[in-house]
Amino acid sequence: MLDWLGNTAYDADNECVASDERTPGSAFRALRPVFYRAVRPLLGDDHEEVRHAALVATIPLARHLLLSGHGDELADHARFPLTTSTHRHRRDRVLEALTEWGHDVSGLENADGVAVREHRARQRAERWTGGCVDDLPL
């Protein structure tokens, strides 16, 4: 359930639904503070798998304007999963969030993570070649 919530929150982020505010994603986005308050206590769960899934679910929920101050709290929870988890999808989401919040992740990435990040950067760069200047993500 936490994985579903996290994936839905990522799919309903501001950029994904910006073109049409009447989408189901916009309704979901409005409820992010409610979901965040429900999931937050699971960040301290006894089971590591639950803690990791709760962290990944809370990251996109915390992008709500009313929750913008929670990044540092989540960053504190993020360090342990990055040292123990081998779940690449979750690691990528946590590393992306830490980077977004201005944290240095250079010592937290493993070789696979670096390779994936560099591959994605090349893919993004290739998508923008040949486009007009107005299309560049500046």
Short mmCIF file of C-alpha atoms in Angstrom, two decimals:
data_model
loop_
_atom_site.label_atom_id
_atom_site.label_comp_id
_atom_site.label_asym_id
_atom_site.label_seq_id
_atom_site.Cartn_x
_atom_site.Cartn_y
_atom_site.Cartn_z
CA MET A 1 0.00 0.00 0.00
CA LEU A 2 2.86 2.39 0.80
CA ASP A 3 4.49 1.66 -2.55
CA TRP A 4 1.19 2.39 -4.32
CA LEU A 5 0.77 5.64 -2.39
CA GLY A 6 4.32 6.74 -3.19
CA ASN A 7 3.96 5.90 -6.88
CA THR A 8 0.61 7.69 -7.07
CA ALA A 9 2.07 10.75 -5.35
CA TYR A 10 4.94 10.84 -7.85
CA ASP A 11 2.50 10.47 -10.74
CA ALA A 12 0.39 13.32 -9.36
CA ASP A 13 3.23 15.75 -8.80
CA ASN A 14 2.91 19.39 -9.78
CA GLU A 15 4.63 19.03 -13.15
CA CYS A 16 2.63 15.99 -14.25
CA VAL A 17 -0.75 17.63 -13.81
CA ALA A 18 0.13 21.28 -14.44
CA SER A 19 -1.42 21.20 -17.89
CA ASP A 20 -4.91 20.34 -16.62
CA GLU A 21 -5.89 21.18 -13.05
CA ARG A 22 -9.12 19.15 -13.41
CA THR A 23 -7.30 15.81 -13.49
CA PRO A 24 -7.64 13.24 -10.70
CA GLY A 25 -4.02 14.05 -9.92
CA SER A 26 -4.93 17.57 -8.85
CA ALA A 27 -7.46 16.19 -6.36
CA PHE A 28 -4.84 13.78 -5.02
CA ARG A 29 -2.31 16.61 -4.70
CA ALA A 30 -4.72 18.57 -2.53
CA LEU A 31 -4.82 15.63 -0.10
CA ARG A 32 -1.04 15.29 0.26
CA PRO A 33 -0.96 16.79 3.78
CA VAL A 34 -3.57 14.27 4.94
CA PHE A 35 -1.64 11.35 3.46
CA TYR A 36 1.63 12.71 4.87
CA ARG A 37 0.22 12.84 8.40
CA ALA A 38 -1.01 9.25 8.03
CA VAL A 39 2.29 7.87 6.70
CA ARG A 40 4.75 9.91 8.80
CA PRO A 41 4.47 7.72 11.94
CA LEU A 42 5.59 4.73 9.83
CA LEU A 43 9.01 6.34 9.39
CA GLY A 44 9.78 4.91 12.83
CA ASP A 45 8.24 1.48 12.30
CA ASP A 46 10.03 -1.57 13.71
CA HIS A 47 10.26 -3.18 10.27
CA GLU A 48 12.95 -1.85 7.97
CA GLU A 49 10.90 -2.56 4.83
CA VAL A 50 8.00 -0.49 6.17
CA ARG A 51 10.32 2.40 7.14
CA HIS A 52 11.88 2.45 3.67
CA ALA A 53 8.51 2.32 1.88
CA ALA A 54 7.13 5.05 4.16
CA LEU A 55 10.12 7.27 3.41
CA VAL A 56 9.71 6.90 -0.35
CA ALA A 57 5.97 7.59 -0.03
CA THR A 58 6.44 10.72 2.09
CA ILE A 59 8.97 12.35 -0.24
CA PRO A 60 6.50 13.37 -2.98
CA LEU A 61 3.82 14.11 -0.40
CA ALA A 62 6.15 16.61 1.27
CA ARG A 63 6.31 18.62 -1.95
CA HIS A 64 2.99 20.20 -0.97
CA LEU A 65 3.42 23.88 -0.09
CA LEU A 66 2.15 23.33 3.46
CA LEU A 67 4.74 20.58 4.00
CA SER A 68 7.77 22.25 2.45
CA GLY A 69 9.58 22.45 5.78
CA HIS A 70 9.66 18.68 6.23
CA GLY A 71 12.57 18.03 3.86
CA ASP A 72 15.20 18.18 6.60
CA GLU A 73 13.26 15.75 8.77
CA LEU A 74 12.94 13.34 5.88
CA ALA A 75 16.61 13.77 5.04
CA ASP A 76 17.45 12.54 8.54
CA HIS A 77 15.41 9.39 7.87
CA ALA A 78 16.96 8.95 4.41
CA ARG A 79 20.54 8.29 5.40
CA PHE A 80 20.01 4.84 6.92
CA PRO A 81 18.11 3.30 3.97
CA LEU A 82 20.82 4.51 1.64
CA THR A 83 23.44 2.60 3.59
CA THR A 84 21.41 -0.62 3.90
CA SER A 85 18.92 -0.87 1.04
CA THR A 86 19.65 -2.55 -2.28
CA HIS A 87 16.25 -1.59 -3.72
CA ARG A 88 17.40 0.63 -6.62
CA HIS A 89 14.04 2.31 -7.23
CA ARG A 90 13.78 3.43 -3.62
CA ARG A 91 17.44 4.45 -3.48
CA ASP A 92 16.98 6.56 -6.62
CA ARG A 93 13.94 8.33 -5.19
CA VAL A 94 15.73 9.09 -1.92
CA LEU A 95 18.90 10.29 -3.64
CA GLU A 96 16.86 12.48 -5.98
CA ALA A 97 15.05 14.05 -3.03
CA LEU A 98 18.23 14.65 -1.05
CA THR A 99 19.77 16.34 -4.08
CA GLU A 100 16.62 18.43 -4.54
CA TRP A 101 16.84 19.53 -0.89
CA GLY A 102 20.46 20.59 -1.37
CA HIS A 103 22.24 17.72 0.41
CA ASP A 104 25.53 16.29 -0.78
CA VAL A 105 24.89 12.69 -1.88
CA SER A 106 28.31 11.93 -3.32
CA GLY A 107 29.24 9.59 -0.47
CA LEU A 108 25.83 7.90 -0.45
CA GLU A 109 25.70 6.71 -4.04
CA ASN A 110 26.93 3.28 -5.01
CA ALA A 111 28.44 2.45 -8.43
CA ASP A 112 25.09 1.26 -9.82
CA GLY A 113 23.40 4.46 -8.71
CA VAL A 114 26.06 6.65 -10.32
CA ALA A 115 25.79 4.70 -13.58
CA VAL A 116 21.99 5.01 -13.62
CA ARG A 117 22.10 8.74 -12.83
CA GLU A 118 24.64 9.39 -15.59
CA HIS A 119 22.62 7.31 -18.06
CA ARG A 120 19.46 9.29 -17.25
CA ALA A 121 21.32 12.58 -17.64
CA ARG A 122 22.52 11.49 -21.10
CA GLN A 123 18.97 10.48 -22.05
CA ARG A 124 17.58 13.85 -20.94
CA ALA A 125 20.31 15.67 -22.88
CA GLU A 126 19.61 13.64 -26.02
CA ARG A 127 15.88 14.44 -25.82
CA TRP A 128 16.67 18.15 -25.92
CA THR A 129 19.09 18.10 -28.85
CA GLY A 130 17.57 19.44 -31.99
CA GLY A 131 14.73 21.21 -30.17
CA CYS A 132 14.22 24.94 -30.13
CA VAL A 133 15.67 27.10 -27.37
CA ASP A 134 12.22 27.66 -25.88
CA ASP A 135 11.96 23.91 -25.24
CA LEU A 136 15.12 23.69 -23.13
CA PRO A 137 14.57 22.99 -19.40
CA LEU A 138 16.23 26.12 -18.02
#
